[in-house]
Amino acid sequence: MGRGSFYFYKSSIFLKKRKGISESGNFLTIESKDLETGDTIVFEGGYNSENIFRELSVLKVKGVEPIQGEKISTSLQLNENSPKIYLKSSGKILKTIWIGKKKTGDSTRIVKEGNEILIIQANTIDRFTRGIGEFRQKQLINLKDESVVETIWEEEGKTIRLDNHPFKEKTIKKNFWRRLSGKLITLEQTLGDSWNNQVVGQLVELYPDDPNGAGYAIAKRLTAVPADASLKIRISNGDWITLRYYPKTNINSIDYRPAIRIVNGKFSEPPFYIREDSFLRLKEVVGNLEKAEQKKEPVNQNDQNGLPKNLTPKNDRR
């Protein structure tokens, strides 16, 4: 998206579908230039990015007027300084959409495409007025139909490795977690579910380029030291997500944990912040995993690997 008026983001935004990053195929990214450092910032795109692609591919038009003559009425706010959206495929510009006046009375907006003036619903274009963070994927482990099937926690020289064999019981999806490091044990259902929930529930709480985010120059310094801990997560689609957690910091009287996220060793996001209390809950469950004992089962219910005899999980590599 090209530069726009004062209430649009002040730098160009690039939404791209990229191949070769995720095992699932297309991987949506949101790219911008940091206004403070000038660095290129690239994150995975979130649901607003997906919505933009979907809505622009089938743009719903409420009215069309051909452009008469060479001049366009200044009241429409369509000129060389207007924000622009470029739709590209294989590097070639397919369409250029010029963004004009918003009509507050009926929540529509005037745009220009080719030689036509279009009236469209304002909500699609208005997404670009809400800040760059609105386009990013805040869910660190973004699951659709997938499951987490393996985790490796590393901290202070110790490693805790677990695997999960999800299955369905009467159409209800369940997890079956085992601890592989040390003595192999099957985890109690509540402990396995607690770990699963903590892993998939992690969220970005603050971006450095948010208005109260303290900036990327500081975030880069905070993550230029060795990480306190790391968590590697394997998803059932084959993706590996690595999260690295750095020493605690305080921004505007709130404790945060700087972190970075790496997808399949191919795509590394810039630093962001999670809440310190979220990190501490994760560590609390790690402590419970360390001292966990074998789940008590009726005799002969599980096989020698700790798996239920009626369970033949797809991701079991025996």
Coordinates of C-alpha atoms in Angstrom, one line a residue:
M1 CA 0.0 0.0 0.0
G2 CA 1.3 3.4 -0.9
R3 CA 1.9 6.4 1.4
G4 CA -1.4 7.9 2.5
S5 CA -2.9 10.8 4.4
F6 CA -2.2 11.5 8.0
Y7 CA -4.6 8.9 9.5
F8 CA -3.2 6.0 7.4
Y9 CA 0.0 4.3 8.3
K10 CA 2.9 6.6 7.3
S11 CA 5.0 3.9 5.6
S12 CA 4.2 1.4 2.8
I13 CA 2.7 -1.9 3.9
F14 CA 3.3 -5.1 1.9
L15 CA 1.0 -8.1 2.3
K16 CA 2.5 -11.2 0.6
K17 CA 1.6 -14.8 0.2
R18 CA 5.0 -16.7 0.4
K19 CA 5.8 -20.3 -0.4
G20 CA 8.7 -22.3 1.1
I21 CA 8.2 -21.2 4.7
S22 CA 5.4 -23.4 6.0
E23 CA 4.7 -27.0 5.3
S24 CA 1.1 -26.1 4.8
G25 CA 1.8 -24.1 1.6
N26 CA 1.2 -20.3 1.5
F27 CA 2.5 -18.3 4.4
L28 CA 1.1 -14.8 4.8
T29 CA 3.5 -12.0 5.8
I30 CA 3.0 -8.4 6.6
E31 CA 6.0 -6.2 5.9
S32 CA 6.7 -2.5 6.7
K33 CA 9.5 -0.1 7.4
D34 CA 10.1 0.9 11.1
L35 CA 9.6 4.6 11.3
E36 CA 12.2 4.9 14.1
T37 CA 15.1 2.8 12.8
G38 CA 14.4 2.5 9.1
D39 CA 14.6 -1.3 9.4
T40 CA 12.4 -3.6 7.4
I41 CA 10.0 -5.4 9.8
V42 CA 8.3 -8.6 8.7
F43 CA 5.8 -10.6 10.7
E44 CA 3.4 -13.4 9.9
G45 CA 0.1 -11.9 8.9
G46 CA -3.0 -12.4 11.1
Y47 CA -6.7 -12.6 10.4
N48 CA -7.0 -8.9 9.3
S49 CA -4.4 -9.7 6.6
E50 CA -6.4 -12.7 5.5
N51 CA -9.5 -10.6 5.4
I52 CA -7.9 -7.9 3.2
F53 CA -6.8 -10.5 0.7
R54 CA -10.3 -12.1 0.7
E55 CA -12.2 -8.8 0.5
L56 CA -10.1 -7.2 -2.2
S57 CA -10.3 -10.4 -4.4
V58 CA -14.1 -10.0 -4.5
L59 CA -14.5 -6.2 -3.8
K60 CA -18.2 -5.5 -3.2
V61 CA -19.1 -2.3 -5.1
K62 CA -22.3 -0.3 -4.1
G63 CA -22.0 2.1 -7.0
V64 CA -20.0 2.9 -10.2
E65 CA -19.5 6.1 -12.1
P66 CA -17.3 6.5 -15.2
I67 CA -14.8 9.4 -15.0
Q68 CA -16.0 12.2 -17.2
G69 CA -13.2 14.3 -18.8
E70 CA -9.7 14.6 -17.4
K71 CA -10.5 16.2 -14.0
I72 CA -11.9 14.6 -10.9
S73 CA -13.8 16.7 -8.5
T74 CA -11.6 17.8 -5.6
S75 CA -14.4 16.9 -3.1
L76 CA -13.7 13.2 -3.8
Q77 CA -10.2 13.6 -2.4
L78 CA -8.7 11.5 -5.3
N79 CA -5.3 12.9 -6.3
E80 CA -1.6 12.1 -6.5
N81 CA -1.3 12.2 -2.7
S82 CA -4.1 9.7 -2.2
P83 CA -3.3 6.4 -0.4
K84 CA -3.0 3.6 -3.0
I85 CA -3.4 -0.1 -2.9
Y86 CA -1.4 -2.1 -5.5
L87 CA -2.7 -5.6 -6.3
K88 CA 0.2 -7.7 -7.7
S89 CA 0.8 -11.2 -9.0
S90 CA 4.3 -12.6 -9.9
G91 CA 5.7 -9.0 -9.5
K92 CA 3.2 -7.5 -12.0
I93 CA 0.7 -4.8 -11.0
L94 CA -2.8 -6.1 -11.8
K95 CA -4.8 -3.2 -10.4
T96 CA -4.2 0.1 -8.6
I97 CA -6.9 1.3 -6.2
W98 CA -6.8 5.0 -5.3
I99 CA -8.4 5.7 -1.9
G100 CA -10.6 8.8 -1.6
K101 CA -13.2 10.4 0.7
K102 CA -15.0 8.5 3.4
K103 CA -18.7 9.2 3.5
T104 CA -19.5 9.0 7.2
G105 CA -23.3 9.1 6.7
D106 CA -23.5 5.6 5.1
S107 CA -20.1 4.1 6.0
T108 CA -18.9 4.0 2.4
R109 CA -15.8 5.3 0.8
I110 CA -14.9 6.6 -2.7
V111 CA -12.1 4.9 -4.6
K112 CA -10.8 5.0 -8.1
E113 CA -9.8 1.9 -10.2
G114 CA -8.9 2.4 -13.8
N115 CA -11.3 4.9 -15.4
E116 CA -14.1 4.4 -12.9
I117 CA -15.1 5.9 -9.6
L118 CA -16.4 3.2 -7.2
I119 CA -18.4 3.4 -4.0
I120 CA -17.5 0.6 -1.6
Q121 CA -18.1 -0.3 2.0
A122 CA -15.6 1.6 4.1
N123 CA -14.6 -1.2 6.5
T124 CA -12.2 -2.9 4.1
I125 CA -10.1 0.3 3.6
D126 CA -10.5 1.4 7.2
R127 CA -8.4 -1.6 8.3
F128 CA -5.4 0.4 7.1
T129 CA -6.1 3.2 9.7
R130 CA -5.9 1.0 12.8
G131 CA -2.1 0.6 13.1
I132 CA 0.3 -2.0 11.6
G133 CA 0.0 -4.3 14.6
E134 CA -3.6 -5.1 13.6
F135 CA -2.3 -7.0 10.5
R136 CA 0.1 -9.2 12.5
Q137 CA -0.4 -12.7 13.8
K138 CA -0.5 -12.3 17.6
Q139 CA -1.2 -16.0 18.3
L140 CA 2.3 -17.5 18.6
I141 CA 1.0 -21.0 17.9
N142 CA -1.8 -20.5 15.4
L143 CA -3.7 -23.7 15.0
K144 CA -6.7 -24.4 12.7
D145 CA -7.2 -28.2 12.4
E146 CA -3.7 -29.0 13.5
S147 CA -2.4 -30.1 16.9
V148 CA 0.8 -29.7 18.9
V149 CA 2.6 -33.1 18.7
E150 CA 6.0 -32.4 20.3
T151 CA 7.6 -29.8 22.5
I152 CA 11.2 -29.3 23.6
W153 CA 11.8 -26.9 26.6
E154 CA 15.4 -25.8 27.2
E155 CA 16.5 -23.8 30.2
E156 CA 19.8 -23.5 32.1
G157 CA 21.3 -26.6 30.5
K158 CA 18.3 -28.8 31.1
T159 CA 15.9 -30.2 28.5
I160 CA 12.4 -31.5 28.9
R161 CA 11.0 -33.2 25.8
L162 CA 7.4 -34.3 25.4
D163 CA 5.2 -35.7 22.7
N164 CA 1.5 -35.7 22.1
H165 CA -0.7 -38.3 20.3
P166 CA -4.0 -36.5 19.7
F167 CA -7.0 -38.7 19.1
K168 CA -10.8 -38.6 19.0
E169 CA -13.1 -40.2 21.5
K170 CA -16.8 -40.1 20.4
T171 CA -16.0 -37.1 18.1
I172 CA -14.3 -35.2 21.0
K173 CA -10.7 -34.3 20.3
K174 CA -8.3 -35.3 23.1
N175 CA -4.6 -35.1 23.8
F176 CA -2.3 -37.9 25.0
W177 CA 1.0 -36.4 26.4
R178 CA 4.1 -38.3 27.4
R179 CA 7.4 -37.1 28.9
L180 CA 10.2 -38.5 26.8
S181 CA 13.2 -37.0 28.7
G182 CA 14.5 -39.0 31.6
K183 CA 12.1 -41.9 32.4
L184 CA 9.4 -42.2 29.8
I185 CA 6.0 -41.6 31.5
T186 CA 2.4 -40.9 30.5
L187 CA 1.2 -37.6 31.9
E188 CA -2.0 -37.3 33.8
Q189 CA -4.7 -35.8 31.6
T190 CA -5.0 -32.6 33.6
L191 CA -1.3 -31.9 33.4
G192 CA -1.1 -32.7 29.7
D193 CA -4.0 -30.4 29.0
S194 CA -2.5 -27.7 31.2
W195 CA 0.7 -27.8 29.2
N196 CA -1.1 -27.9 25.9
N197 CA -3.2 -24.9 26.9
Q198 CA -0.2 -22.9 28.0
V199 CA 1.7 -23.6 24.8
V200 CA -1.1 -22.7 22.4
G201 CA -2.4 -19.8 24.5
Q202 CA 0.7 -17.7 24.1
L203 CA 0.1 -14.2 22.6
V204 CA 2.0 -11.1 21.6
E205 CA 1.0 -8.5 24.2
L206 CA 3.0 -5.6 22.9
Y207 CA 5.0 -4.7 19.7
P208 CA 8.0 -2.4 20.0
D209 CA 6.4 0.0 17.3
D210 CA 3.1 0.2 19.3
P211 CA 2.6 3.8 20.6
N212 CA 3.7 2.6 24.1
G213 CA 6.1 -0.1 22.9
A214 CA 9.4 1.8 23.5
G215 CA 10.7 1.2 20.0
Y216 CA 12.7 -1.4 18.1
A217 CA 16.1 0.1 18.9
I218 CA 15.5 -0.9 22.6
A219 CA 13.9 -4.2 21.7
K220 CA 16.9 -5.2 19.6
R221 CA 19.3 -4.4 22.5
L222 CA 17.1 -6.5 24.9
T223 CA 17.3 -9.5 22.6
A224 CA 21.1 -9.2 21.8
V225 CA 21.9 -11.3 24.9
P226 CA 21.6 -15.0 25.5
A227 CA 18.0 -16.2 25.9
D228 CA 16.8 -17.4 29.3
A229 CA 14.8 -20.2 27.8
S230 CA 13.6 -21.6 24.5
L231 CA 10.6 -23.7 23.5
K232 CA 10.5 -25.7 20.3
I233 CA 7.1 -26.8 19.1
R234 CA 6.2 -29.3 16.4
I235 CA 2.8 -29.0 14.8
S236 CA 1.0 -31.9 13.2
N237 CA 1.4 -30.3 9.7
G238 CA 5.2 -30.7 10.0
D239 CA 6.0 -27.1 11.0
W240 CA 8.5 -26.4 13.8
I241 CA 8.0 -23.2 15.8
T242 CA 10.9 -22.0 18.0
L243 CA 10.2 -19.4 20.7
R244 CA 13.1 -17.7 22.5
Y245 CA 12.5 -15.9 25.8
Y246 CA 14.9 -13.2 26.9
P247 CA 15.5 -11.5 30.3
K248 CA 12.5 -9.7 31.9
T249 CA 12.1 -6.0 31.3
N250 CA 9.6 -3.3 32.4
I251 CA 7.7 -0.9 30.1
N252 CA 5.4 1.7 31.5
S253 CA 5.3 -0.1 34.9
I254 CA 4.3 -3.5 33.3
D255 CA 6.7 -6.5 33.3
Y256 CA 7.2 -8.1 29.9
R257 CA 9.3 -10.8 28.5
P258 CA 11.1 -10.0 25.2
A259 CA 10.8 -12.9 22.8
I260 CA 11.4 -13.9 19.1
R261 CA 9.6 -16.5 17.0
I262 CA 11.2 -18.6 14.3
V263 CA 9.3 -20.8 11.8
N264 CA 11.1 -23.9 10.4
G265 CA 14.4 -22.2 10.8
K266 CA 13.6 -20.2 7.6
F267 CA 11.6 -17.2 8.9
S268 CA 12.5 -15.2 12.0
E269 CA 10.3 -12.4 13.3
P270 CA 11.6 -9.3 15.0
P271 CA 11.4 -9.0 18.8
F272 CA 8.0 -8.6 20.5
Y273 CA 6.8 -8.8 24.1
I274 CA 4.7 -11.3 26.0
R275 CA 3.4 -10.7 29.5
E276 CA 5.8 -11.8 32.3
D277 CA 2.9 -13.5 34.2
S278 CA 2.2 -15.6 31.0
F279 CA 5.9 -16.7 30.9
L280 CA 5.8 -17.5 34.7
R281 CA 2.7 -19.7 34.2
L282 CA 4.5 -21.6 31.4
K283 CA 7.5 -22.1 33.8
E284 CA 5.2 -23.3 36.6
V285 CA 3.8 -26.1 34.3
V286 CA 7.4 -26.9 33.3
G287 CA 8.2 -27.5 36.9
N288 CA 5.2 -29.8 37.3
L289 CA 6.3 -31.7 34.2
E290 CA 9.8 -32.2 35.7
K291 CA 8.5 -33.8 38.9
A292 CA 5.5 -35.7 37.3
E293 CA 5.1 -39.3 38.0
Q294 CA 3.6 -42.1 35.8
K295 CA -0.1 -41.7 35.2
K296 CA -2.0 -44.4 37.1
E297 CA -3.8 -46.7 34.7
P298 CA -5.7 -50.0 35.0
V299 CA -3.4 -53.0 34.5
N300 CA -2.5 -53.7 30.8
Q301 CA -4.4 -50.7 29.5
N302 CA -1.3 -49.2 27.9
D303 CA 1.5 -50.8 25.8
Q304 CA 5.2 -50.8 26.6
N305 CA 5.5 -47.2 25.2
G306 CA 2.9 -45.8 27.4
L307 CA 0.3 -45.5 24.6
P308 CA -3.3 -46.8 25.0
K309 CA -3.6 -50.1 23.2
N310 CA -6.5 -48.9 21.1
L311 CA -4.6 -45.8 20.0
T312 CA -2.7 -45.8 16.8
P313 CA -1.8 -42.1 16.3
K314 CA -0.7 -40.8 12.9
N315 CA 2.4 -39.1 14.3
D316 CA 3.8 -42.1 16.1
R317 CA 7.1 -42.9 14.5
R318 CA 7.7 -46.2 16.1

